[in-house]
XYZ file of C-alpha atoms in Angstrom:
525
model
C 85.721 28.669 113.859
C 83.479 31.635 112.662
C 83.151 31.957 108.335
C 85.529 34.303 107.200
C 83.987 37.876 106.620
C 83.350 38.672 102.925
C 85.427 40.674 101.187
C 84.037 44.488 101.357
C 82.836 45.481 97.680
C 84.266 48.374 96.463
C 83.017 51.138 94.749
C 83.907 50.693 90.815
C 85.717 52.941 89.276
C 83.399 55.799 87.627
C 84.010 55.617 83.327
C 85.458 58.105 81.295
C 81.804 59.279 80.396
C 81.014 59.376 84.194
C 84.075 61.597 85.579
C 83.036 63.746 82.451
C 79.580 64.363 83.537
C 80.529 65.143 86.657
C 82.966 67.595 85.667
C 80.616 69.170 83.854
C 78.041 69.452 86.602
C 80.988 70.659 88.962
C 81.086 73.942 86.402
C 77.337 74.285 86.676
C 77.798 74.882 90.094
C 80.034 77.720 89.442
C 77.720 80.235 87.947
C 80.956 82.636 88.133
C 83.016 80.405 86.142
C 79.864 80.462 83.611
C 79.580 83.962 83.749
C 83.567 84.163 83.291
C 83.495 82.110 80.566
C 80.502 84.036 78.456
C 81.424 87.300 79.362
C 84.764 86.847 78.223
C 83.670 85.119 74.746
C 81.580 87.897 74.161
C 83.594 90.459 74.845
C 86.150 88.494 72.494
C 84.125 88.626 69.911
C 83.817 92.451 70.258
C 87.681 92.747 69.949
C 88.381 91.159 67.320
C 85.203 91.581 64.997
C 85.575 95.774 65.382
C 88.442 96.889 63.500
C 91.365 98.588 65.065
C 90.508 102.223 66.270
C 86.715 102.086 66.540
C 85.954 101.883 69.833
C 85.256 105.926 71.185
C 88.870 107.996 71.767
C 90.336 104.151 71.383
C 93.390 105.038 69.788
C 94.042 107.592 72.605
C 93.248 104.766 75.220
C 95.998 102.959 73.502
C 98.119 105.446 73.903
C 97.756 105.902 77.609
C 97.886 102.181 78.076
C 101.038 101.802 76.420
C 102.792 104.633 78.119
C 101.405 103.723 81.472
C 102.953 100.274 81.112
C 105.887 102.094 80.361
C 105.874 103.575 83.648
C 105.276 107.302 81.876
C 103.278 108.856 84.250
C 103.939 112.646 83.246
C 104.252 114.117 80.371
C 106.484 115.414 77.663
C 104.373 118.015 76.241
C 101.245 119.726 76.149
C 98.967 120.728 73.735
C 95.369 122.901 74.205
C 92.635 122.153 71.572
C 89.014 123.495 70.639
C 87.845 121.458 67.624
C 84.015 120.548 66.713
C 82.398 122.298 69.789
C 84.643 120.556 72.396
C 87.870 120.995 74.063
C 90.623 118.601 74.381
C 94.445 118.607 76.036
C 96.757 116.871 74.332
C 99.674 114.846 76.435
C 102.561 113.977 74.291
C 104.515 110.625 75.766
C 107.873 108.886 74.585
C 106.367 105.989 72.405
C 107.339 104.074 69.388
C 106.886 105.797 66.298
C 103.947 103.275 65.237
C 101.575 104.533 67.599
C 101.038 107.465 65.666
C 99.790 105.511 62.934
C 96.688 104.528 65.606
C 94.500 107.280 64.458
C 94.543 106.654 60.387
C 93.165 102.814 60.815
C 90.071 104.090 61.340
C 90.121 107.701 59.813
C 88.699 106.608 56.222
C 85.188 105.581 57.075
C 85.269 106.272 60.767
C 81.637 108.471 61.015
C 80.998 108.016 57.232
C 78.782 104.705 55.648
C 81.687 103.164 54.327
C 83.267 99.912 55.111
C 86.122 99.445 56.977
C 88.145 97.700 53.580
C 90.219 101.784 53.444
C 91.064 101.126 56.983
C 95.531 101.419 57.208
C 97.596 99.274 58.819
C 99.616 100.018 62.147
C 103.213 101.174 61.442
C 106.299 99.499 61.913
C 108.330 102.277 63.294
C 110.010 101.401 66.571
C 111.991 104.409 67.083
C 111.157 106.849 69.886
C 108.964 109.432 69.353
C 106.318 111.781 71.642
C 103.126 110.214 70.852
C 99.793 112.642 71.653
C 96.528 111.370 73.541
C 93.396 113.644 74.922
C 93.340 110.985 78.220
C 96.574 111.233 79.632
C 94.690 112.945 82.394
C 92.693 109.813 82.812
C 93.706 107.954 86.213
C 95.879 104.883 85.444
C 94.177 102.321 87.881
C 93.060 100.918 84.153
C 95.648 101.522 81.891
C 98.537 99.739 83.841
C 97.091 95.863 83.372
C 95.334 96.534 80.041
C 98.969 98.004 78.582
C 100.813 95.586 79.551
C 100.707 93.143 76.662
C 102.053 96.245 74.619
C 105.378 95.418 76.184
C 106.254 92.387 74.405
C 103.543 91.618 71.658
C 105.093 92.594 68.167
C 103.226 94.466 65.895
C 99.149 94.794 65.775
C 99.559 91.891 68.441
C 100.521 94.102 70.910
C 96.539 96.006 69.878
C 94.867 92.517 69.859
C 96.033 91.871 73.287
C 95.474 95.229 74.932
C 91.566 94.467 74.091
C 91.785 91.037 75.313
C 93.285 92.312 78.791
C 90.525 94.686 78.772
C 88.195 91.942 77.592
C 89.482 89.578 80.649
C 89.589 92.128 83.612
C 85.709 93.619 82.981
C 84.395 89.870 82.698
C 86.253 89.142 85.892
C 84.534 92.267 87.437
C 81.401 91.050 86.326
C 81.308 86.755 86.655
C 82.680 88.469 90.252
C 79.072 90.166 90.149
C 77.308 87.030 89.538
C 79.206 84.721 92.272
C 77.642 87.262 94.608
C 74.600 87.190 93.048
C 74.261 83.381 92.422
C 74.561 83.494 96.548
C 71.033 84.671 96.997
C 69.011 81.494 98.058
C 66.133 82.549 94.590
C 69.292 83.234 92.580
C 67.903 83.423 89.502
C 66.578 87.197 89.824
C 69.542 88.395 90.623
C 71.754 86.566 88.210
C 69.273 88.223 85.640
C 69.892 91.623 86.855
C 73.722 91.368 86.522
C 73.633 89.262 83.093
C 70.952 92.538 82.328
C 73.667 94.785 82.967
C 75.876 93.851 79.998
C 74.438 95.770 77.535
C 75.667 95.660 74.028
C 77.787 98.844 74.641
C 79.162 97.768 78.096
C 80.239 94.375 76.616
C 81.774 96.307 73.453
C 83.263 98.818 75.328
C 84.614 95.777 77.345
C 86.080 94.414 74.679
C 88.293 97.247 73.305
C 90.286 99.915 75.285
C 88.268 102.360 76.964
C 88.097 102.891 81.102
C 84.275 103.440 79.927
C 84.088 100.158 80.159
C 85.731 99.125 83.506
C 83.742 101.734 84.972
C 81.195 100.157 84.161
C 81.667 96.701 85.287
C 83.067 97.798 88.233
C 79.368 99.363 89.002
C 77.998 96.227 88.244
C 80.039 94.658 91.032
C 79.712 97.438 93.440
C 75.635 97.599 93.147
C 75.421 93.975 93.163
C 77.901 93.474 96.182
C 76.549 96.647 98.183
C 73.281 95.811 97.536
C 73.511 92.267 98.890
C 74.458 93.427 101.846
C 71.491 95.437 102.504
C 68.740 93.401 101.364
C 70.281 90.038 102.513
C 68.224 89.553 106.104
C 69.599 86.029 106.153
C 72.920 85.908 104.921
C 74.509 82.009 104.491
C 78.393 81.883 106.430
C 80.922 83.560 104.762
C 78.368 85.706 102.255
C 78.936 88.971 104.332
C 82.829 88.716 103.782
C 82.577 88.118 100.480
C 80.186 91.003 99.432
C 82.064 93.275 101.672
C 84.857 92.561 99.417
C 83.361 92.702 96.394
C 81.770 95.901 97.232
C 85.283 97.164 98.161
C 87.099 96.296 95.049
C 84.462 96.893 93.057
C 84.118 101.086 94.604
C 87.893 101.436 94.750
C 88.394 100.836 90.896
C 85.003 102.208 90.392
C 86.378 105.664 92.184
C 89.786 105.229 90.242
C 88.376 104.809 86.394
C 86.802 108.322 85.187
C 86.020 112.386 86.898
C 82.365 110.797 88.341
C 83.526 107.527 89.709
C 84.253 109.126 93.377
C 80.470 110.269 92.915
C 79.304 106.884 91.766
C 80.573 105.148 94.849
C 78.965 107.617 96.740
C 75.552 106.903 94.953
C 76.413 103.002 96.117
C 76.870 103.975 99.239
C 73.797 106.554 100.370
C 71.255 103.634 98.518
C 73.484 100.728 100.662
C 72.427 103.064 103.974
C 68.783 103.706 102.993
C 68.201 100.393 101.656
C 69.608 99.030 104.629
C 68.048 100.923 107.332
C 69.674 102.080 110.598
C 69.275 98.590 112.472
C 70.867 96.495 109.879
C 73.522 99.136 108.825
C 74.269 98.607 113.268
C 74.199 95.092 112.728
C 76.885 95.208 109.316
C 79.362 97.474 111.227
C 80.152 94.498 113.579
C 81.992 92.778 111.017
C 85.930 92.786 110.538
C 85.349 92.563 106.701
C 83.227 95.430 106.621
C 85.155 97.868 108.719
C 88.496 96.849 106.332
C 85.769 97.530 103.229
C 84.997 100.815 104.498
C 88.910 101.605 105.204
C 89.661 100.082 101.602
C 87.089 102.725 100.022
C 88.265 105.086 102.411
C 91.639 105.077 100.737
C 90.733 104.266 97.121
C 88.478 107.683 97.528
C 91.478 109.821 98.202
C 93.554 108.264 95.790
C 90.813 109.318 93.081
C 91.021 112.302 94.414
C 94.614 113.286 94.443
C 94.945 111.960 90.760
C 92.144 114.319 90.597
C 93.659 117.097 91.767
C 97.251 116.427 89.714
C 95.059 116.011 86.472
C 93.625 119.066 87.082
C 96.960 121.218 86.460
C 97.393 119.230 82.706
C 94.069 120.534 81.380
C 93.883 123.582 83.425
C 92.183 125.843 80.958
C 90.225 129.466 80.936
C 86.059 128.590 79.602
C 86.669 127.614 75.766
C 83.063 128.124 75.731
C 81.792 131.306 78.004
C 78.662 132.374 75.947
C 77.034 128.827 76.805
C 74.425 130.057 79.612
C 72.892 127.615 81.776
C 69.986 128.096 79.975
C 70.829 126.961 76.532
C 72.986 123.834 77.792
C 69.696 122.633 80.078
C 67.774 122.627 77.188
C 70.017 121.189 74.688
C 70.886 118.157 76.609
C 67.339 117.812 78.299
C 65.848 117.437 74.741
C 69.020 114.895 73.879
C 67.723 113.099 76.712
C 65.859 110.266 74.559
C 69.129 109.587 72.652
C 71.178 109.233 75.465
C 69.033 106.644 77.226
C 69.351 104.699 74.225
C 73.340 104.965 74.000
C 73.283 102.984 77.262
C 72.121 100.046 75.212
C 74.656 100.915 72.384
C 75.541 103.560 69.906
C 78.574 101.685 69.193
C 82.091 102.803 67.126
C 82.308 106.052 67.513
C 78.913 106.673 67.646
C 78.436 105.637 63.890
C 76.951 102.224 64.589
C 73.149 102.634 65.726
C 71.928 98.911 66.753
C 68.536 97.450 65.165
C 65.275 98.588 66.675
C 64.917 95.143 67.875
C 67.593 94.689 70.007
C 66.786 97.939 71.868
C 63.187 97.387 72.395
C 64.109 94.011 73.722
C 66.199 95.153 76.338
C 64.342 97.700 77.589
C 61.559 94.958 77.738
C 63.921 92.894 80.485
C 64.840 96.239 81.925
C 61.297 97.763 82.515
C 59.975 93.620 83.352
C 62.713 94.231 86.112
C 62.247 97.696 87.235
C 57.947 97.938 87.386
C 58.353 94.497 89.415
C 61.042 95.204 91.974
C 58.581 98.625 92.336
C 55.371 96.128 92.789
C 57.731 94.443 95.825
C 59.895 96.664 97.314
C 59.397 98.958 100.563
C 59.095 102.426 100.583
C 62.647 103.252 101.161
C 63.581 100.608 98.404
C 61.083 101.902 95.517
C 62.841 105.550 96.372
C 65.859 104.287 95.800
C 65.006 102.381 92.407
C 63.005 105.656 91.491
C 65.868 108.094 92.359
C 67.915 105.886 89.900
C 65.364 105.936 87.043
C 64.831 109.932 87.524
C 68.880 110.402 87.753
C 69.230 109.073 84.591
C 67.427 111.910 83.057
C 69.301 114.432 86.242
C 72.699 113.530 86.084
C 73.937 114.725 82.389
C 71.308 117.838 82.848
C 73.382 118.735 86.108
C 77.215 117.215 84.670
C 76.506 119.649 81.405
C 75.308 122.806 83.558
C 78.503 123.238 85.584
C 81.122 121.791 82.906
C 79.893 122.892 79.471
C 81.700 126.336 79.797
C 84.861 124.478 79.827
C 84.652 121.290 77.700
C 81.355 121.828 75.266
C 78.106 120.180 75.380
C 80.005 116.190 74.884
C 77.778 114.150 76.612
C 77.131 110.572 75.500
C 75.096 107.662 76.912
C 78.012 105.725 78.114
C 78.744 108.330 80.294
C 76.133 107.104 83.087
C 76.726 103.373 82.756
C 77.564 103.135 86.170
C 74.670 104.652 87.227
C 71.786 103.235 85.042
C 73.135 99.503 85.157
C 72.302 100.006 89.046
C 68.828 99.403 88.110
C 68.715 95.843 86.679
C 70.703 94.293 89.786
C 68.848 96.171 92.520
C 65.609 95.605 90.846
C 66.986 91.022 90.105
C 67.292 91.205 94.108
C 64.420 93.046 95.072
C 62.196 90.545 93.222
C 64.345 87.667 94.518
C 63.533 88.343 98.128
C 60.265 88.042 97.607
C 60.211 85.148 95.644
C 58.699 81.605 97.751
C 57.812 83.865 100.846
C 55.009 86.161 98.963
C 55.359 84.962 95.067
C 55.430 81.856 93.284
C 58.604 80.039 92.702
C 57.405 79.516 89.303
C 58.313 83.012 88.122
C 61.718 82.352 89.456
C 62.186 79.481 87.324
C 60.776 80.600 83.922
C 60.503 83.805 83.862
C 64.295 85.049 84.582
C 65.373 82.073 81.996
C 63.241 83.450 79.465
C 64.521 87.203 79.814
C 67.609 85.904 79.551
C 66.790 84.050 75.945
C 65.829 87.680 75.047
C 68.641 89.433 75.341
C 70.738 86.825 73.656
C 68.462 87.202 70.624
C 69.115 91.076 71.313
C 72.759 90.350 71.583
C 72.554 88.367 68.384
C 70.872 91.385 66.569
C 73.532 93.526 67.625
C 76.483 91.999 66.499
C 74.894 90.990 62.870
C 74.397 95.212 62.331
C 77.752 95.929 63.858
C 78.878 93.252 61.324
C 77.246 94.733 57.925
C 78.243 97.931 59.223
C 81.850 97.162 59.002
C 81.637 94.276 56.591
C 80.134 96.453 53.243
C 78.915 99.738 54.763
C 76.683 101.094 57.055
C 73.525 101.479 54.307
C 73.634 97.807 53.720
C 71.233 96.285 56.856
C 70.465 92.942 54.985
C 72.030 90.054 53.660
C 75.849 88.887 54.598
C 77.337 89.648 51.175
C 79.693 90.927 49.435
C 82.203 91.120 52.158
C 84.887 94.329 51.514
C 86.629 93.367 54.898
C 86.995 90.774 57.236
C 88.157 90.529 60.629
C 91.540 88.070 61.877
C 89.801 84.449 60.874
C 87.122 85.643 59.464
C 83.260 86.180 60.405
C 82.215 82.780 61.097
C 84.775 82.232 63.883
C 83.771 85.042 65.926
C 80.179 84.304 64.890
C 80.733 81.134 66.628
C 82.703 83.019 69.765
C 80.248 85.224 70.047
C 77.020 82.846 69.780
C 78.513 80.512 72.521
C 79.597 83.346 74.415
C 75.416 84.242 74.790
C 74.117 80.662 75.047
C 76.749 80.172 78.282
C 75.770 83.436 79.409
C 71.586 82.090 79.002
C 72.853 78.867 80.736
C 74.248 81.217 83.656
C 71.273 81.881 84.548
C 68.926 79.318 83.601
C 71.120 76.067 85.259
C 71.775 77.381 88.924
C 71.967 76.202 92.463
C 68.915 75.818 94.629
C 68.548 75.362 98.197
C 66.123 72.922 99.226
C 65.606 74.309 102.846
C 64.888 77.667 102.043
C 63.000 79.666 104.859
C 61.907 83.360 103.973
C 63.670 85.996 105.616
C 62.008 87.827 108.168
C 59.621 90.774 107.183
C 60.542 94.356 108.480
């Protein structure tokens, strides 16, 4: 008789520290949950560490949140306005009494160097009342998710969680950004340029109520996804799908957020078919997912545009300001140029909080790193593009002012263009990433983008600390954490802490990434 077989030896079963680990190197492979994760923490710490009512127009935002919850979509009454050298139109809604009380939290030392301790609290009043906002022409593709909590959180809750919604749907637009990104076989480049993108005043305008700020991040995912597609010569399964739908949500709430965003997507789109060239843009059509993209932003386009054209006839209006000649507004806002370009980094509350020198510097340090490399490696067609978005930064308000300051006033602010200047850091991240292993080292791929990254959390860092000694004593104090006149819900150190590991997971986004070990260079045109 043969010997009995041995028993097979089975596997033991992996320890508690083992499954662990290996849950934790599951999320590393998930630079979106990363990205998810940190974006959201940071913007967190934004909410809650700016009082109530200091984000730009936030307690009209509010407004317009909680009525479009409500399902008010048109208006009670109407009210025309021409205060400080711009024009508003007021929309009155049926609201509870409190939200009237929205404006006077911040009133006291909103624009003055005082700390936020005068700040009042929000009312109490439930009974109906018409409540006025200057953006109830805004288009509600925004305003319906982020005012929902408003319908059953009591009291300043109900404020709290309208920034957290806000807070959660812009870092889902943008860890969104970096799945597509993290897709590139040199990912760290492009994970860069999207992590690049969230400026101090994107990620604050993130975290409290203002469509600023998902018109922003829904750039960020637009440029990242439509610009994939046209660099990408070899594209893994599946990668075309998924940036064709990225670039689709990403345009239609990108077209549905403020008056420019139909022009934005249009931006995305000419620099997707130049970047692209004829004989890929051939090759892209052949898809299913990108014929249903181009049908989605198809209809999100006229959707903008009809909510357009109904906003239109609620601030229809003769020229509050007729003796402003093209001359004189060209030359105001050419020679405000310089400030605007540094509101993009972040002017923050209403434009009371400048950010230190520091942080500033080092961002535009990552930003021109990105942009005079990606011009060092990039065809012809592709350094036109990245040089038609560097000179429309300077264009844009110049041309925006010219043919709307006889109606609304020389208003323009830095936050304005978000959606165009934030195009720069991700098409600039995959530029260089293309290049990277075929004609440069792969050391600069795996130092260099961690390092930037290091950078702007130390910028981040720097931003929050003057945000907080703004608010904290008053805005002459720049040194030192003490005496404290106010406080945010539980207190600095807990959204210190929020915010801190909200940057470090954001560093680790891009410094702990896949890699492909068979990588072969795409072809070159």
């Amino acid at each position: 008789r043969p010997p009995p077989e041995p028993a097979p030896i089975l596997p033991e079963e992996p320890g508690r520290t083992t499954r662990a680990r290996q849950r934790v190197v599951r999320a590393l492979n998930r630079p979106w949950l990363l990205a998810l994760i940190g974006f959201f923490l940071v913007s967190a710490g934004w909410a809650f560490a700016s009082p109530m009512s200091t984000s730009p127009d936030e307690p009209s935002h509010m407004v317009k949140a909680a009525a479009t919850a409500r399902g008010e979509f048109v208006n009670s009454t109407s009210r025309h306005e021409i205060s400080g050298g711009f024009e508003k139109t007021w929309l009155g809604y049926p609201l509870p009494a409190k939200y009237n009380t929205l404006d006077a939290m911040s009133a006291c030392f909103r624009n003055q160097l005082v700390s936020a301790a005068c700040g009042k609290k929000f009312g109490t009043d439930n009974s109906t009342a018409i409540v006025e906002t200057s953006a109830g022409n805004y288009n509600p593709a925004y305003y319906f998710p982020v005012g929902l909590p408003s319908l059953f959180l009591p009291g300043v809750g109900a404020l709290y969680g309208m920034r957290l919604a806000s807070a959660l749907l812009n870092s889902g637009l943008l860890a969104a950004a970096v799945g597509i990104a993290s897709g590139w076989r040199r990912p760290g480049w492009p994970v860069l340029g999207v992590v690049a993108s969230g400026t101090p005043m994107a990620l604050f305008l993130s975290g409290t109520v203002n469509s600023n700020g998902m018109e922003a991040t829904a750039a960020v995912l637009a440029w990242t996804a439509g610009m994939s597609l046209a660099l990408d010569d070899d594209p893994k399964p599946g990668q075309v799908t998924r940036r064709a739908v990225g670039l689709a949500v990403g345009g239609a709430l990108l077209a549905n957020t403020r008056s420019l965003g139909i022009a934005f997507v249009a931006s995305v789109l000419v620099a997707l078919v130049i970047v692209a060239g004829p004989r890929k843009l051939v090759w892209l059509a052949r898809f299913r997912a990108v014929q249903i993209m181009a049908g989605v932003l198809v209809v999100g386009g006229v959707a903008a545009f009809l909510w357009s054209r109904y906003a239109d006839t609620l601030t229809a209006s003769n020229l509050s300001f007729p003796t402003l000649t093209p001359g004189v507004v060209f030359n105001e806002v050419f020679w405000s140029s310089g400030t605007y370009i540094m509101q993009v980094v972040g002017e923050l509350g209403w434009l009371d909080v400048a950010l230190p020198p520091g942080t500033t510097i080092a961002w535009y340090a990552v930003a021109g790193l990105l942009i005079l490399s990606a011009l060092g490696v990039g065809r012809l067609r592709e350094t036109a593009v990245v040089a038609a978005l560097v000179v429309g930064t300077v264009a844009i308000p110049l041309v925006a002012q010219v043919l709307e300051a006889n109606r609304f006033g020389i208003g323009w602010q830095g936050r304005y263009i978000l959606a165009w200047v934030l195009g720069l850091p991700v098409l600039a991240g995959l530029l260089i990433a293309r290049r990277v292993g075929a004609d440069l080292p792969g050391a600069l791929e795996r130092r260099v983008p961690t390092a930037a990254a290091v950078v702007l959390g130390l910028a981040g860092l720097g931003a929050f600390y003057w945000s907080m000694t703004r608010y904290a004593h008053s805005g002459w104090r720049k040194y030192g954490i003490t005496p404290i006149q106010w406080s945010p819900p539980g207190g600095w150190i807990l959204w210190w802490v929020v915010y801190a590991i909200g940057l470090a997971v954001l560093v680790a986004t891009v410094a702990v990434r896949r890699r492909d070990v068979l990588w072969h260079p795409p072809p070159v045109a």
